[in-house]
Amino acid sequence: MSMADANDVRRLARGLPHVTEIDSDGFDFRVGNQGFVWSYPERRPGKPRVIRTDIAVLYVGDEAEKQALLLGEPEVFFTGPGYDGLPLVMLRLAQVSVGRLRELVTDAWRMRAPDALVGDLDAVRPDRA
């Protein structure tokens, strides 16, 4: 089973409707001006920020889902002090399959997209409706 990487994130995110890619040192994708997946800006005390393209920040919808992912798969998902109370998790790309990444990125898109756009996803991918 092949594991995911930054190129898979880019390919999957670009394949979704109405996605805007923001110019960055890593990857940064938005829908309706709302971020749904981007590369992790790692901050360490006293050091410059490092954009980690092996780790994706993923929108997950709510605190309950966030905690379920963190507790259920700590080797895959983690969080940091700057993300307390935010519906975001960090995802170690090398720990997930491309198929799983597709589900996570698509779910993040679906939660962030304005309602008027969500129907377009089902039109593009009727098999997933």
PDB file of C-alpha atoms in Angstrom:
ATOM      1  CA  MET A   1       0.000   0.000   0.000  1.00  0.00           C
ATOM      2  CA  SER A   2       1.532   3.308  -0.980  1.00  0.00           C
ATOM      3  CA  MET A   3       1.614   6.000   1.650  1.00  0.00           C
ATOM      4  CA  ALA A   4       0.717   9.625   1.021  1.00  0.00           C
ATOM      5  CA  ASP A   5       2.954  12.639   0.505  1.00  0.00           C
ATOM      6  CA  ALA A   6       2.672  16.343  -0.321  1.00  0.00           C
ATOM      7  CA  ASN A   7       2.209  15.622  -4.035  1.00  0.00           C
ATOM      8  CA  ASP A   8      -0.856  13.523  -3.210  1.00  0.00           C
ATOM      9  CA  VAL A   9      -2.292  16.365  -1.120  1.00  0.00           C
ATOM     10  CA  ARG A  10      -1.836  18.750  -4.046  1.00  0.00           C
ATOM     11  CA  ARG A  11      -3.314  16.351  -6.595  1.00  0.00           C
ATOM     12  CA  LEU A  12      -6.341  15.500  -4.447  1.00  0.00           C
ATOM     13  CA  ALA A  13      -7.043  19.092  -3.392  1.00  0.00           C
ATOM     14  CA  ARG A  14      -6.712  20.397  -6.958  1.00  0.00           C
ATOM     15  CA  GLY A  15      -9.171  17.724  -8.083  1.00  0.00           C
ATOM     16  CA  LEU A  16     -11.963  19.200  -5.963  1.00  0.00           C
ATOM     17  CA  PRO A  17     -14.226  21.928  -7.365  1.00  0.00           C
ATOM     18  CA  HIS A  18     -13.789  25.646  -6.628  1.00  0.00           C
ATOM     19  CA  VAL A  19     -10.416  25.209  -4.927  1.00  0.00           C
ATOM     20  CA  THR A  20      -7.921  28.064  -4.745  1.00  0.00           C
ATOM     21  CA  GLU A  21      -4.266  27.351  -4.154  1.00  0.00           C
ATOM     22  CA  ILE A  22      -2.402  29.969  -2.133  1.00  0.00           C
ATOM     23  CA  ASP A  23       1.239  30.546  -3.000  1.00  0.00           C
ATOM     24  CA  SER A  24       3.386  29.254  -0.133  1.00  0.00           C
ATOM     25  CA  ASP A  25       6.578  27.366   0.637  1.00  0.00           C
ATOM     26  CA  GLY A  26       4.482  24.235   0.998  1.00  0.00           C
ATOM     27  CA  PHE A  27       0.842  23.699   0.041  1.00  0.00           C
ATOM     28  CA  ASP A  28      -2.200  25.749   1.044  1.00  0.00           C
ATOM     29  CA  PHE A  29      -5.688  25.091  -0.329  1.00  0.00           C
ATOM     30  CA  ARG A  30      -8.927  26.977   0.220  1.00  0.00           C
ATOM     31  CA  VAL A  31     -12.526  26.783  -0.859  1.00  0.00           C
ATOM     32  CA  GLY A  32     -14.802  29.816  -0.572  1.00  0.00           C
ATOM     33  CA  ASN A  33     -11.815  31.621   1.005  1.00  0.00           C
ATOM     34  CA  GLN A  34     -11.709  29.061   3.842  1.00  0.00           C
ATOM     35  CA  GLY A  35      -8.629  26.916   4.375  1.00  0.00           C
ATOM     36  CA  PHE A  36      -9.236  23.167   4.416  1.00  0.00           C
ATOM     37  CA  VAL A  37      -5.734  21.664   4.098  1.00  0.00           C
ATOM     38  CA  TRP A  38      -2.282  23.266   4.282  1.00  0.00           C
ATOM     39  CA  SER A  39       1.282  22.404   5.222  1.00  0.00           C
ATOM     40  CA  TYR A  40       2.182  22.573   8.884  1.00  0.00           C
ATOM     41  CA  PRO A  41       4.053  25.738   9.937  1.00  0.00           C
ATOM     42  CA  GLU A  42       6.183  24.265  12.689  1.00  0.00           C
ATOM     43  CA  ARG A  43       7.298  26.728  15.344  1.00  0.00           C
ATOM     44  CA  ARG A  44      10.070  25.953  17.790  1.00  0.00           C
ATOM     45  CA  PRO A  45      11.138  28.395  20.499  1.00  0.00           C
ATOM     46  CA  GLY A  46      13.927  30.672  19.322  1.00  0.00           C
ATOM     47  CA  LYS A  47      13.966  29.272  15.788  1.00  0.00           C
ATOM     48  CA  PRO A  48      12.389  30.476  12.543  1.00  0.00           C
ATOM     49  CA  ARG A  49       9.141  28.889  11.432  1.00  0.00           C
ATOM     50  CA  VAL A  50       9.619  25.834   9.228  1.00  0.00           C
ATOM     51  CA  ILE A  51       7.019  24.780   6.659  1.00  0.00           C
ATOM     52  CA  ARG A  52       6.676  21.004   6.979  1.00  0.00           C
ATOM     53  CA  THR A  53       5.357  19.484   3.758  1.00  0.00           C
ATOM     54  CA  ASP A  54       5.385  16.007   5.316  1.00  0.00           C
ATOM     55  CA  ILE A  55       2.655  17.133   7.725  1.00  0.00           C
ATOM     56  CA  ALA A  56      -0.731  18.514   6.692  1.00  0.00           C
ATOM     57  CA  VAL A  57      -2.989  20.700   8.813  1.00  0.00           C
ATOM     58  CA  LEU A  58      -6.513  19.453   8.193  1.00  0.00           C
ATOM     59  CA  TYR A  59      -9.890  20.976   9.017  1.00  0.00           C
ATOM     60  CA  VAL A  60     -12.013  18.445  10.916  1.00  0.00           C
ATOM     61  CA  GLY A  61     -15.286  20.190  11.728  1.00  0.00           C
ATOM     62  CA  ASP A  62     -15.537  20.056  15.504  1.00  0.00           C
ATOM     63  CA  GLU A  63     -13.778  19.289  18.775  1.00  0.00           C
ATOM     64  CA  ALA A  64     -15.430  15.871  19.131  1.00  0.00           C
ATOM     65  CA  GLU A  65     -14.082  14.670  15.786  1.00  0.00           C
ATOM     66  CA  LYS A  66     -10.689  16.180  16.573  1.00  0.00           C
ATOM     67  CA  GLN A  67     -10.448  14.301  19.889  1.00  0.00           C
ATOM     68  CA  ALA A  68     -11.647  11.059  18.294  1.00  0.00           C
ATOM     69  CA  LEU A  69      -8.876  11.231  15.683  1.00  0.00           C
ATOM     70  CA  LEU A  70      -6.186  12.231  18.202  1.00  0.00           C
ATOM     71  CA  LEU A  71      -7.139   9.489  20.652  1.00  0.00           C
ATOM     72  CA  GLY A  72      -7.899   6.823  18.069  1.00  0.00           C
ATOM     73  CA  GLU A  73      -4.772   7.179  15.933  1.00  0.00           C
ATOM     74  CA  PRO A  74      -2.057   9.084  17.812  1.00  0.00           C
ATOM     75  CA  GLU A  75       0.590   7.834  15.380  1.00  0.00           C
ATOM     76  CA  VAL A  76      -1.264   9.543  12.515  1.00  0.00           C
ATOM     77  CA  PHE A  77      -2.821  12.670  14.054  1.00  0.00           C
ATOM     78  CA  PHE A  78      -1.492  15.198  16.553  1.00  0.00           C
ATOM     79  CA  THR A  79      -2.050  18.776  17.668  1.00  0.00           C
ATOM     80  CA  GLY A  80      -0.034  21.626  19.130  1.00  0.00           C
ATOM     81  CA  PRO A  81      -0.468  24.423  21.644  1.00  0.00           C
ATOM     82  CA  GLY A  82      -1.381  26.994  18.997  1.00  0.00           C
ATOM     83  CA  TYR A  83      -4.318  24.846  17.899  1.00  0.00           C
ATOM     84  CA  ASP A  84      -6.205  24.463  21.185  1.00  0.00           C
ATOM     85  CA  GLY A  85      -9.920  24.901  20.673  1.00  0.00           C
ATOM     86  CA  LEU A  86      -9.588  24.946  16.881  1.00  0.00           C
ATOM     87  CA  PRO A  87     -11.148  22.189  14.732  1.00  0.00           C
ATOM     88  CA  LEU A  88      -7.787  21.336  13.173  1.00  0.00           C
ATOM     89  CA  VAL A  89      -5.461  18.349  13.386  1.00  0.00           C
ATOM     90  CA  MET A  90      -1.998  17.722  12.084  1.00  0.00           C
ATOM     91  CA  LEU A  91      -1.679  14.667   9.873  1.00  0.00           C
ATOM     92  CA  ARG A  92       1.571  12.753   9.337  1.00  0.00           C
ATOM     93  CA  LEU A  93       1.280  12.030   5.616  1.00  0.00           C
ATOM     94  CA  ALA A  94       3.672   9.077   5.657  1.00  0.00           C
ATOM     95  CA  GLN A  95       1.292   7.307   8.062  1.00  0.00           C
ATOM     96  CA  VAL A  96      -1.788   7.283   5.806  1.00  0.00           C
ATOM     97  CA  SER A  97      -2.658   5.650   2.520  1.00  0.00           C
ATOM     98  CA  VAL A  98      -3.584   7.776  -0.480  1.00  0.00           C
ATOM     99  CA  GLY A  99      -7.156   6.437  -0.253  1.00  0.00           C
ATOM    100  CA  ARG A 100      -7.500   7.541   3.359  1.00  0.00           C
ATOM    101  CA  LEU A 101      -5.976  10.916   2.512  1.00  0.00           C
ATOM    102  CA  ARG A 102      -8.569  11.329  -0.249  1.00  0.00           C
ATOM    103  CA  GLU A 103     -11.376  10.797   2.283  1.00  0.00           C
ATOM    104  CA  LEU A 104      -9.850  13.207   4.815  1.00  0.00           C
ATOM    105  CA  VAL A 105      -9.189  15.970   2.264  1.00  0.00           C
ATOM    106  CA  THR A 106     -12.627  15.553   0.679  1.00  0.00           C
ATOM    107  CA  ASP A 107     -14.345  15.671   4.084  1.00  0.00           C
ATOM    108  CA  ALA A 108     -12.377  18.800   5.008  1.00  0.00           C
ATOM    109  CA  TRP A 109     -13.399  20.415   1.698  1.00  0.00           C
ATOM    110  CA  ARG A 110     -17.040  19.465   2.280  1.00  0.00           C
ATOM    111  CA  MET A 111     -17.058  21.032   5.763  1.00  0.00           C
ATOM    112  CA  ARG A 112     -15.436  24.271   4.595  1.00  0.00           C
ATOM    113  CA  ALA A 113     -17.197  24.796   1.269  1.00  0.00           C
ATOM    114  CA  PRO A 114     -20.174  27.153   1.212  1.00  0.00           C
ATOM    115  CA  ASP A 115     -23.429  25.197   0.925  1.00  0.00           C
ATOM    116  CA  ALA A 116     -23.976  26.480  -2.604  1.00  0.00           C
ATOM    117  CA  LEU A 117     -20.775  24.744  -3.743  1.00  0.00           C
ATOM    118  CA  VAL A 118     -21.108  21.398  -1.962  1.00  0.00           C
ATOM    119  CA  GLY A 119     -23.525  20.071  -4.575  1.00  0.00           C
ATOM    120  CA  ASP A 120     -20.840  20.538  -7.210  1.00  0.00           C
ATOM    121  CA  LEU A 121     -18.699  17.889  -5.540  1.00  0.00           C
ATOM    122  CA  ASP A 122     -21.468  15.323  -5.920  1.00  0.00           C
ATOM    123  CA  ALA A 123     -21.951  16.390  -9.528  1.00  0.00           C
ATOM    124  CA  VAL A 124     -18.250  15.795 -10.214  1.00  0.00           C
ATOM    125  CA  ARG A 125     -18.139  12.508  -8.291  1.00  0.00           C
ATOM    126  CA  PRO A 126     -21.606  10.916  -8.333  1.00  0.00           C
ATOM    127  CA  ASP A 127     -20.088   7.644  -7.072  1.00  0.00           C
ATOM    128  CA  ARG A 128     -19.375   9.340  -3.745  1.00  0.00           C
ATOM    129  CA  ALA A 129     -22.828  10.821  -3.136  1.00  0.00           C
TER     130      ALA A 129
END
